[in-house]
mmCIF file of C-alpha atoms in Angstrom:
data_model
loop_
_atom_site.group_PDB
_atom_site.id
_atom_site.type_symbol
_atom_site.label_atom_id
_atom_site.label_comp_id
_atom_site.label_asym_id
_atom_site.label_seq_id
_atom_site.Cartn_x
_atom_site.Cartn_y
_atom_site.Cartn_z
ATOM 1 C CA UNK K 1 61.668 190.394 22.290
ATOM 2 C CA UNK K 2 59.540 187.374 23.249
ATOM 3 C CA UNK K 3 58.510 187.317 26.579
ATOM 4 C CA UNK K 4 59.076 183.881 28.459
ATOM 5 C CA UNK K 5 55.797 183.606 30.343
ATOM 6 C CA UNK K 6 54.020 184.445 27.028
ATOM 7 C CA UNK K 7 52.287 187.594 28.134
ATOM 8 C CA UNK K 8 51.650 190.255 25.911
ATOM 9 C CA UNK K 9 52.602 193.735 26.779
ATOM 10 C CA UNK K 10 49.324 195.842 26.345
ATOM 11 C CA UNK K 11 49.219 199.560 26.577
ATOM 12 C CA UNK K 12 45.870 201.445 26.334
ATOM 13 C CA UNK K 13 45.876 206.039 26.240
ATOM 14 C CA UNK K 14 43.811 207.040 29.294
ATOM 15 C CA UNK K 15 40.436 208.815 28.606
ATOM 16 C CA UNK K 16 40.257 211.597 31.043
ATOM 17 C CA UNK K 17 36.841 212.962 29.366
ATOM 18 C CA UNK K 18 33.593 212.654 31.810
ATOM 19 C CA UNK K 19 31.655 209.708 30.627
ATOM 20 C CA UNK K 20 28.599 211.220 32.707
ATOM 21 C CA UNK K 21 28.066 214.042 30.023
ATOM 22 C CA UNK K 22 29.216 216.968 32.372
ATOM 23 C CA UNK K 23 31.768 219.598 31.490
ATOM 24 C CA UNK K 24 35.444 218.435 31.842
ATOM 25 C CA UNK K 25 36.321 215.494 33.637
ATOM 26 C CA UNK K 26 36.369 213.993 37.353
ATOM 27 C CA UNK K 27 38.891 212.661 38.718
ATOM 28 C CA UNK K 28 37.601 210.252 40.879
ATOM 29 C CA UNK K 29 35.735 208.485 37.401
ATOM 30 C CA UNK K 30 39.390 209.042 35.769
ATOM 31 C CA UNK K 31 41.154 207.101 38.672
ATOM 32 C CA UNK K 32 38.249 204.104 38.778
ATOM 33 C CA UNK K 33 39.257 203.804 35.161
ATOM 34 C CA UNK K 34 42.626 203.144 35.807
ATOM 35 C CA UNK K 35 42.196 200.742 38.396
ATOM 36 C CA UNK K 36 39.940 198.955 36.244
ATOM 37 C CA UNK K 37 42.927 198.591 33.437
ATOM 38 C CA UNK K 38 45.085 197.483 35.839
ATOM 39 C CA UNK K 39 42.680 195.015 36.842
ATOM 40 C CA UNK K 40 42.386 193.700 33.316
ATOM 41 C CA UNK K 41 45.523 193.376 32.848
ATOM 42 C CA UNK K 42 46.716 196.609 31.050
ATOM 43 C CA UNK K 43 50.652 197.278 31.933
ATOM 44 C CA UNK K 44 50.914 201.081 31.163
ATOM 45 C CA UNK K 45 48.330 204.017 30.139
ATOM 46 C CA UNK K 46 49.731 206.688 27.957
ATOM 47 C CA UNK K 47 48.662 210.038 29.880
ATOM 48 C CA UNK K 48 48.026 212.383 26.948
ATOM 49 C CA UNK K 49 48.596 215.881 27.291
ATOM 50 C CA UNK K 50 49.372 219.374 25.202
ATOM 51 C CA UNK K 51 50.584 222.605 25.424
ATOM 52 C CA UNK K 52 47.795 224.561 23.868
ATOM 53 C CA UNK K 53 43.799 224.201 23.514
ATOM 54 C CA UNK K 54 42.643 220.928 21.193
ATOM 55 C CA UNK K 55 40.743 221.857 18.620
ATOM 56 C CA UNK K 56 38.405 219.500 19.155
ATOM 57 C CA UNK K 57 37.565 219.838 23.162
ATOM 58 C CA UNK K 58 36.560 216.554 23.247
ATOM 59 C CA UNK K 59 40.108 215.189 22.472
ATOM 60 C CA UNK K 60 41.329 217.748 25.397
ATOM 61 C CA UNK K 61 43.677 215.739 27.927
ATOM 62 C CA UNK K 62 42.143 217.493 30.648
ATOM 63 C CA UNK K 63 44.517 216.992 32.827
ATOM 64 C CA UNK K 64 48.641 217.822 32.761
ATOM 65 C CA UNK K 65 49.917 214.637 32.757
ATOM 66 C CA UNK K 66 53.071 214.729 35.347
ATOM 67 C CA UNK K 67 50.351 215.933 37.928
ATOM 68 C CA UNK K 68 47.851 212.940 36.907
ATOM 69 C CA UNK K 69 50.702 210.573 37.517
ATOM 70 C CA UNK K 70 51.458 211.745 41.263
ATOM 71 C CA UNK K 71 47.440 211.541 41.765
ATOM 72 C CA UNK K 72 47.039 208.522 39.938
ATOM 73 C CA UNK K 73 50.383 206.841 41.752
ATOM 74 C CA UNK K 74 48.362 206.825 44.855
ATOM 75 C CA UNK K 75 45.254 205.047 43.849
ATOM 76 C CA UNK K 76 46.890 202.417 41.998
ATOM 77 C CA UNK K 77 49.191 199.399 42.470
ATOM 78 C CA UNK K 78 50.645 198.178 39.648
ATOM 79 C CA UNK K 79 49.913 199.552 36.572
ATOM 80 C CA UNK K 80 52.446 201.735 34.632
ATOM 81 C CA UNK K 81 52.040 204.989 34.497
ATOM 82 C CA UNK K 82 53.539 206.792 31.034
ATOM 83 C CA UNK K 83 53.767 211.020 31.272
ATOM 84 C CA UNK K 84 54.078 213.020 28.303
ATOM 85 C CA UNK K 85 56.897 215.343 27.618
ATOM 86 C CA UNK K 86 56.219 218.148 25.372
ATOM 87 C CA UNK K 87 60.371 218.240 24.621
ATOM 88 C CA UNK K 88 60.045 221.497 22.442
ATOM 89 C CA UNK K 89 58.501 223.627 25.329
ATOM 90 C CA UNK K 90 60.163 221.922 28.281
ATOM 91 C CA UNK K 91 63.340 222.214 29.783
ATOM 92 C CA UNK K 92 65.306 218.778 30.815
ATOM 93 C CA UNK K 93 66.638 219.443 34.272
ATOM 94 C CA UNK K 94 62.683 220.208 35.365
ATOM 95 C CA UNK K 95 61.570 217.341 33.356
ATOM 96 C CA UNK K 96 64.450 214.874 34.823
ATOM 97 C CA UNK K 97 63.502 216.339 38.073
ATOM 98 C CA UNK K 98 59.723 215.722 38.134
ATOM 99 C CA UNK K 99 59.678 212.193 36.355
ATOM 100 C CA UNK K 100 62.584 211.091 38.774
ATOM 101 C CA UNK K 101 60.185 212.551 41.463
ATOM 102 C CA UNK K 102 57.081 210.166 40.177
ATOM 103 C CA UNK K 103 59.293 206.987 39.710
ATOM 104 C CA UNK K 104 59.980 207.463 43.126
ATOM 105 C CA UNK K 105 56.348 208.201 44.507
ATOM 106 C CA UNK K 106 55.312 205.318 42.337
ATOM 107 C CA UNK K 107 58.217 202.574 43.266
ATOM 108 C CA UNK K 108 59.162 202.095 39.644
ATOM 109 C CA UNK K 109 56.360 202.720 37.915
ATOM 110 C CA UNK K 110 56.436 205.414 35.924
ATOM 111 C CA UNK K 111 57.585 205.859 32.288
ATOM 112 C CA UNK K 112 57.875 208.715 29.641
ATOM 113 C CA UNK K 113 56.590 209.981 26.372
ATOM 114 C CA UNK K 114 58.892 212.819 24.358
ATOM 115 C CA UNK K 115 56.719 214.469 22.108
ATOM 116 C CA UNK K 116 58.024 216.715 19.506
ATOM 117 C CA UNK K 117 55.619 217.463 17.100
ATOM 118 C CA UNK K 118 55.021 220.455 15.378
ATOM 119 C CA UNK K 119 52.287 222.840 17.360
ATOM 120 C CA UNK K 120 52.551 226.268 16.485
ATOM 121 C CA UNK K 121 49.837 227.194 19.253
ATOM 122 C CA UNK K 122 51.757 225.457 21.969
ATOM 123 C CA UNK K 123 54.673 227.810 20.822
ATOM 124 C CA UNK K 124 53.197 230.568 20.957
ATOM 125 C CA UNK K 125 51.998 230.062 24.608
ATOM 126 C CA UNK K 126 55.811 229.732 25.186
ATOM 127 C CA UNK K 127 56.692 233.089 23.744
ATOM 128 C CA UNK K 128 59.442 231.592 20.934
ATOM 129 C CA UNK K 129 58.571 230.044 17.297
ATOM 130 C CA UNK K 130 59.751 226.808 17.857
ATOM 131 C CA UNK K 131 62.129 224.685 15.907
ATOM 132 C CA UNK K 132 61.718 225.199 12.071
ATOM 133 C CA UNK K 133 61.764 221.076 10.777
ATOM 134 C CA UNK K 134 60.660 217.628 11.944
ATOM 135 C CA UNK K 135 64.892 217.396 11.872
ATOM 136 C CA UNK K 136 65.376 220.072 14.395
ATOM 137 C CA UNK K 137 62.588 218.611 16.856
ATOM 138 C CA UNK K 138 64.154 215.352 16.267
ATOM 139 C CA UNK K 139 67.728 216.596 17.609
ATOM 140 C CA UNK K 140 66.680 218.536 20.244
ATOM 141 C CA UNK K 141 64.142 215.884 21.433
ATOM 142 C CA UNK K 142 67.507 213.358 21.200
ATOM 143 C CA UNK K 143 69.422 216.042 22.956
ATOM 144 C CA UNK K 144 66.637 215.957 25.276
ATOM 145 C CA UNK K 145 66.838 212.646 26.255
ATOM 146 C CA UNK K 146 70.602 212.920 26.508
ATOM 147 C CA UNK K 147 70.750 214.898 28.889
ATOM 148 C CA UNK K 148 67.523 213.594 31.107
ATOM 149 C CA UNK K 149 69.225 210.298 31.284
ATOM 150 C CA UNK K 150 73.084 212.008 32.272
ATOM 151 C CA UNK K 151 71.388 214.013 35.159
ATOM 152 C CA UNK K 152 69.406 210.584 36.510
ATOM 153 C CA UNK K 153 72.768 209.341 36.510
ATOM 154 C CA UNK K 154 73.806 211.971 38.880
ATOM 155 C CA UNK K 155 74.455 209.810 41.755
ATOM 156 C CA UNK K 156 75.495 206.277 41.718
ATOM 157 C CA UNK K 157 72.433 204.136 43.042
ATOM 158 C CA UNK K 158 74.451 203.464 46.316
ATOM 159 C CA UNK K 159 75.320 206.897 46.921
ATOM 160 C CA UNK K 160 73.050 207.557 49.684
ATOM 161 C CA UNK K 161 74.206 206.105 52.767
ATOM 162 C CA UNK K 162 72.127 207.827 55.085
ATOM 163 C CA UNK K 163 74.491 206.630 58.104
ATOM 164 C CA UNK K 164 73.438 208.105 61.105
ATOM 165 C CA UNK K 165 76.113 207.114 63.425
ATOM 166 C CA UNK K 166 78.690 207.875 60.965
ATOM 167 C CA UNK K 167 77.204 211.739 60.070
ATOM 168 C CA UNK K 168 77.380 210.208 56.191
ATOM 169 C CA UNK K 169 74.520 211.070 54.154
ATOM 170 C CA UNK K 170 75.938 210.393 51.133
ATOM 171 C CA UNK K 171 79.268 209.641 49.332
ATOM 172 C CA UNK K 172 80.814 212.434 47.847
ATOM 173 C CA UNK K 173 82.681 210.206 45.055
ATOM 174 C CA UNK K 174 79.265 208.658 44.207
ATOM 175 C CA UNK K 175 78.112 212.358 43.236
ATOM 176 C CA UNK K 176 78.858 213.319 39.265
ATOM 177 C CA UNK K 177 78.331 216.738 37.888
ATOM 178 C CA UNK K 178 76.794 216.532 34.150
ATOM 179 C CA UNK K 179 78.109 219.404 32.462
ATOM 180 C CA UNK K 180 76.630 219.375 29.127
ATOM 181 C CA UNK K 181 77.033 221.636 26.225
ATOM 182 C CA UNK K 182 75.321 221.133 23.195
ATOM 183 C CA UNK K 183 73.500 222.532 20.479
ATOM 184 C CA UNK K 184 69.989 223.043 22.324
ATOM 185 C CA UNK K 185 71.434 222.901 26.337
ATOM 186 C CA UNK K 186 73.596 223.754 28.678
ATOM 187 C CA UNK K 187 73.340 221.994 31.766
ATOM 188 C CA UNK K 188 75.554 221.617 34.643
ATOM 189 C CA UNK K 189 73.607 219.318 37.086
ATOM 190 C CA UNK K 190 73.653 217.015 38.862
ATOM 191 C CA UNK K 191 70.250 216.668 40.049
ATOM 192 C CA UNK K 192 69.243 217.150 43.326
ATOM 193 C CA UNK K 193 67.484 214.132 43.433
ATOM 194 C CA UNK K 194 68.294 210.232 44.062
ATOM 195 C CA UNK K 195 68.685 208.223 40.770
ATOM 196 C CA UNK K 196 64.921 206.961 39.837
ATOM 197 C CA UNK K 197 64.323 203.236 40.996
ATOM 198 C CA UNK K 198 64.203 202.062 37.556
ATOM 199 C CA UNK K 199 67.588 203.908 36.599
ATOM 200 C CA UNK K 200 66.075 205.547 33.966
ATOM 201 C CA UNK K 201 62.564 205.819 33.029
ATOM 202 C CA UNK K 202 61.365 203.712 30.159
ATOM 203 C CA UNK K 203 61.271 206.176 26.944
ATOM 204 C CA UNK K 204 58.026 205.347 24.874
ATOM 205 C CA UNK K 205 58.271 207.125 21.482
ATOM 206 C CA UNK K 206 55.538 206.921 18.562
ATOM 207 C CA UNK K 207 56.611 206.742 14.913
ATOM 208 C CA UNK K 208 55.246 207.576 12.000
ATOM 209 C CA UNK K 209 58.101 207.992 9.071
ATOM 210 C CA UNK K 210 61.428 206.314 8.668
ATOM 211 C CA UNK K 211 63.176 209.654 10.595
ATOM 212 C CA UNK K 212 60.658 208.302 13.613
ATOM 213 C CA UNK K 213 62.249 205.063 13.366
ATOM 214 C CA UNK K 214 65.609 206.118 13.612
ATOM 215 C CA UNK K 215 65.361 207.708 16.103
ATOM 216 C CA UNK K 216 63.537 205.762 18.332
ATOM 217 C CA UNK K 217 65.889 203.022 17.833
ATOM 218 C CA UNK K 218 68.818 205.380 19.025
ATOM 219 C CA UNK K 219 66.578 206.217 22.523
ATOM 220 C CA UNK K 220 63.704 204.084 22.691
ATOM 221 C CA UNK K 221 62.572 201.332 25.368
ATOM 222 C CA UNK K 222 59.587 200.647 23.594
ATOM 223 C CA UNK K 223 58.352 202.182 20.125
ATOM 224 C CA UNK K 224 54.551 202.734 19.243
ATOM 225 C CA UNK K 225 53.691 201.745 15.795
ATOM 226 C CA UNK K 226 50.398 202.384 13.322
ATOM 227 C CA UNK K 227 48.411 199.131 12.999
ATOM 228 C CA UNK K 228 49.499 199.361 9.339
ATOM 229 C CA UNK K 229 53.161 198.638 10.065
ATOM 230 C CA UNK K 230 52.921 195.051 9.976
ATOM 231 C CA UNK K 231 56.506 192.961 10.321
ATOM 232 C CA UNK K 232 58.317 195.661 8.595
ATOM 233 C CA UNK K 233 58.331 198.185 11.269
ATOM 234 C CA UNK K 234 59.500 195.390 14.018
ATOM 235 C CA UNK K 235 62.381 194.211 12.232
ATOM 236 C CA UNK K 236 63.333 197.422 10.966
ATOM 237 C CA UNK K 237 63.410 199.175 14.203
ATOM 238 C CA UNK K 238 65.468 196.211 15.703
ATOM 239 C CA UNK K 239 68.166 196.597 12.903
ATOM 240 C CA UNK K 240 68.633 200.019 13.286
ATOM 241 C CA UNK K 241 68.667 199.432 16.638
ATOM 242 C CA UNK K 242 72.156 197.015 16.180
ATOM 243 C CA UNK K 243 73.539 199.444 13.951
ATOM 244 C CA UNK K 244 73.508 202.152 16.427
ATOM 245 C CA UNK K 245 75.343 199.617 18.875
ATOM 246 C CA UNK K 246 72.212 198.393 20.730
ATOM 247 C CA UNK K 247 70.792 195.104 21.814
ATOM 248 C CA UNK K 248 67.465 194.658 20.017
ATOM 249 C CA UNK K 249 65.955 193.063 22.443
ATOM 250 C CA UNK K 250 66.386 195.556 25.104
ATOM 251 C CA UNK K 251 63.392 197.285 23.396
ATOM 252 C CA UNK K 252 59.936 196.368 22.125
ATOM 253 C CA UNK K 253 57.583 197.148 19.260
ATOM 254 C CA UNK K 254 53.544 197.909 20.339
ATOM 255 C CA UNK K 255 51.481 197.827 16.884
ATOM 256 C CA UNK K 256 48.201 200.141 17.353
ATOM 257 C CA UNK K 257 44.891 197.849 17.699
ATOM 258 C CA UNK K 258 41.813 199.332 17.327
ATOM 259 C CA UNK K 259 39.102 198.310 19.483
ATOM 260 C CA UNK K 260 36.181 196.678 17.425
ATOM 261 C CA UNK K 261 33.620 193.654 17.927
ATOM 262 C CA UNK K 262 35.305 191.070 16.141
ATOM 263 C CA UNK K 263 35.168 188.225 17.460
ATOM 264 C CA UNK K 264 38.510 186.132 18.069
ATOM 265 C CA UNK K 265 40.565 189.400 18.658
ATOM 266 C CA UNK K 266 42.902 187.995 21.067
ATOM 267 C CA UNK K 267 43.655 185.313 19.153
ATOM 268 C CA UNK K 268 44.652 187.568 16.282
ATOM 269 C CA UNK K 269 47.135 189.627 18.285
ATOM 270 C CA UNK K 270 48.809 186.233 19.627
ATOM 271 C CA UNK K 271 49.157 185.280 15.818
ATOM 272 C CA UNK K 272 51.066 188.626 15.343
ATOM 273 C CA UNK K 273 53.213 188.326 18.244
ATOM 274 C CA UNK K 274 53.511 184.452 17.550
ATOM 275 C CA UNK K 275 54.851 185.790 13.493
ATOM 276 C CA UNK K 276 57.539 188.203 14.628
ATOM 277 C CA UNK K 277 55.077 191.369 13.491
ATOM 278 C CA UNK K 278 54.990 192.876 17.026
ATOM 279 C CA UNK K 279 55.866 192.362 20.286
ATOM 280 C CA UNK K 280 52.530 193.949 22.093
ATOM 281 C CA UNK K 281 49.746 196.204 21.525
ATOM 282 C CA UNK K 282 48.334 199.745 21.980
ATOM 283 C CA UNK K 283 44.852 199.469 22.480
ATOM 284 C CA UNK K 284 43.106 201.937 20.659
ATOM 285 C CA UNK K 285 39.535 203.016 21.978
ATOM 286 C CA UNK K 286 36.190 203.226 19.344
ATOM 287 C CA UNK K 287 35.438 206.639 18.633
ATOM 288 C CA UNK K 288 31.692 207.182 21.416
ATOM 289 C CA UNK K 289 31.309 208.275 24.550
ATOM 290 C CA UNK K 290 33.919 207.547 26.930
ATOM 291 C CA UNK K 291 32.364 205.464 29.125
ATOM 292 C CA UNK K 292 31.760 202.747 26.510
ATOM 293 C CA UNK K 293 35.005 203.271 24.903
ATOM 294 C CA UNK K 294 36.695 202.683 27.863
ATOM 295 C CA UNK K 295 34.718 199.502 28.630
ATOM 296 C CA UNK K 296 35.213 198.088 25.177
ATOM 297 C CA UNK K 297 39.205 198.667 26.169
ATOM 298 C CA UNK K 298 38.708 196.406 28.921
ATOM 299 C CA UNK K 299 36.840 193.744 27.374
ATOM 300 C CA UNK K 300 39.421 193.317 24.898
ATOM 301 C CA UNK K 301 42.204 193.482 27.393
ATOM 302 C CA UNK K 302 40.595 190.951 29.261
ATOM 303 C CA UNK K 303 39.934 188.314 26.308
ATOM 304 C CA UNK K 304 43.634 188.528 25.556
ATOM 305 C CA UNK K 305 44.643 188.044 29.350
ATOM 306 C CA UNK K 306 41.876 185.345 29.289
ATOM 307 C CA UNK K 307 43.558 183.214 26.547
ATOM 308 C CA UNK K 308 47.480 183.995 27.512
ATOM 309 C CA UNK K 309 48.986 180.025 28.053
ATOM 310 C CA UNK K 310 49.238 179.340 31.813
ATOM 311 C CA UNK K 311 52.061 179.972 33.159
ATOM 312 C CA UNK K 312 53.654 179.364 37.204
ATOM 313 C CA UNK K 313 52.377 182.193 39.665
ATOM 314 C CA UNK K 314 55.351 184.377 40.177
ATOM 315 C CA UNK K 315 55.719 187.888 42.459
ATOM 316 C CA UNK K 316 54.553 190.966 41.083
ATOM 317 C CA UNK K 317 56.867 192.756 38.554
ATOM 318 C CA UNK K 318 58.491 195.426 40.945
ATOM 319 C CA UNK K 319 58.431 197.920 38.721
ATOM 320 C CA UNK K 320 57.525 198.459 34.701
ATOM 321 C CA UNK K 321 60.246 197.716 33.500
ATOM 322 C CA UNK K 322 60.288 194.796 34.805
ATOM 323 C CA UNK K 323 56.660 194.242 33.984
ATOM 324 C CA UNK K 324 58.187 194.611 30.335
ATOM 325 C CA UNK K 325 60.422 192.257 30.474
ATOM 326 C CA UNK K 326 63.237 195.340 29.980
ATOM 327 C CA UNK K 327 66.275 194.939 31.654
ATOM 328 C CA UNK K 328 67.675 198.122 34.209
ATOM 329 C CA UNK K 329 70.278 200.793 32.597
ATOM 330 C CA UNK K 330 73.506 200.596 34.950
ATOM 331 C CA UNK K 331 74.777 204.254 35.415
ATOM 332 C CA UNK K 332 76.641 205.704 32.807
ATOM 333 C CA UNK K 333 79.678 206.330 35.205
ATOM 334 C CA UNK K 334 79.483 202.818 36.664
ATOM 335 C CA UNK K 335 79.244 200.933 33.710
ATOM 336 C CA UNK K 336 82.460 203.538 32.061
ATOM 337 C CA UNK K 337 84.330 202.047 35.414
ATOM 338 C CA UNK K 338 83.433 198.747 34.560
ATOM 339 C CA UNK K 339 84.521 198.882 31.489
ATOM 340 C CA UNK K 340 87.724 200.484 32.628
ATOM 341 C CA UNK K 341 88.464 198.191 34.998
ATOM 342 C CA UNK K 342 87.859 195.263 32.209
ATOM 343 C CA UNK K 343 90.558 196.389 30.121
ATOM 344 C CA UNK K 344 93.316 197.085 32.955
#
């Protein structure tokens, strides 16, 4: 999907490590570096996170990611804000719960990462073995996301009236009950929460085999991508994409880009997105201390801003999906009464 001001969606992972040296991390360095991505024109950080100790402690997130959000929503103004999801140890009602929860405290800001890798430590933290195959993880990460997105569709996004002089608080017929029974959940719902300003959060799911792709293309908003890839993984996502009855363009491709000193990096990445090969870019931080890692980020971010073509000013993207260019998922039951009411 080509955006029409030409900007290029950049997303950059967070580095929550102290740059000073110290053990662990502060948060008030963490939160200067996110204002300073949002001032150089980052749209989103990934928030890393696990479920058990990294075996290298200097790749430790640091922080849980859901909390950092809720922290970070209140130092920041802009940027997006993408939580990861560890969808073999979590449950969805919490999850739909707490990420409806930060799209709210961040006015449409937030977005979300499934991750359903393989982590046999994380596991055993949760007292089960976890799911056998990549396969299983896959389904119940799909499952997942099936039933996150029913119970944000709870209520209709006009069902809360709020009418004082009327005693209405909300409209009973605007209120739908999920009841969901598959092969990894049962849930009832509906969530006890309004439905999030964006609808539904923007999924962000990494691939790295074919399986990957399929997937994402069923559930994705917008798919992360080795800088390998190339064209192939862009065009294949997008036909899979129409296949499972989708519009490709309702989701984008971000191709990993390490962070080196070449020069005329930014006008490298516009050839890319200019070809077809991708629609944005993950920044990848050098391997160093994080301090300078981070700053290289920036400095790359910055060149690419720097040589975007000019385009009218315009407001603010409300929220990130609309910073994306993504257009905003009508509820389920809505759209099924739409679509009823076409065909009477």
């Amino acid at each position: 999907m080509t955006r029409r001001d030409g900007r290029i969606p950049l997303f950059t992972r967070l580095l929550t490590a102290a740059a000073t040296g110290e053990d662990g991390a502060r948060f008030a360095e963490v939160l200067g570096r996110a204002r300073e991505a949002e001032a150089a024109g980052i749209d989103a950080l990934l928030l890393h996170d696990r479920q058990s100790a990294a075996p290298d402690p200097a790749d430790a997130p640091h922080f849980e990611s859901g909390t950092l959000t809720a922290a970070l929503a209140v130092g920041t103004r802009g940027i997006g804000l993408v939580t990861t999801v560890c969808t073999e140890q979590a449950l969805p009602y919490h999850a739909a719960r707490a990420l409806a929860t930060a799209d709210h405290l961040t006015h449409g800001r937030s977005g979300w990462q499934p991750f359903a890798g393989a982590d046999p430590a994380a596991a055993a933290n949760y007292t089960h073995a976890g799911s056998a195959s990549a396969a299983e993880r896959r389904a119940r990460a799909q499952e997942f996301t099936e039933v996150l997105t029913g119970l944000w569709d709870s209520f209709d996004d006009d069902a809360f009236v709020r009418d004082r002089a009327s005693a209405a608080y909300f409209v009973p017929e605007k209120m739908h009950v999920l009841d969901h029974k598959g092969d990894h959940f049962d849930v009832a719902g509906p969530l006890n929460i309004a439905r999030p300003p964006q609808g539904h959060l923007p999924l962000v799911h990494r691939v790295a085999d074919d399986d990957d792709l399929a997937l994402a293309a069923r559930i994705a908003d917008v798919v992360l991508a080795p800088a390998d890839s190339g064209p192939a993984v862009r065009t294949g996502v997008r036909d899979l994409a129409r296949r499972a009855g989708r519009d490709p363009d309702t989701l984008l491709v971000l191709l990993d880009r390490p962070v080196d000193a070449r020069p005329g990096a930014a006008a490298e990445l516009r050839a890319l997105v200019d070809a077809g090969a991708a629609d944005g870019f993950t920044l990848l931080a050098p391997s160093g201390p994080a301090g300078a890692a981070h700053e290289a980020v920036l400095a790359l971010a910055a060149e690419v801003r720097a040589a975007e073509p000019a385009a009218p000013a315009s407001p603010a993207a409300p929220t990130l999906r609309a910073r994306l260019g993504l257009p905003r998922p009508a509820g389920r039951y809505r759209a099924a009464r739409t679509a009823g009411a076409a065909l009477a």
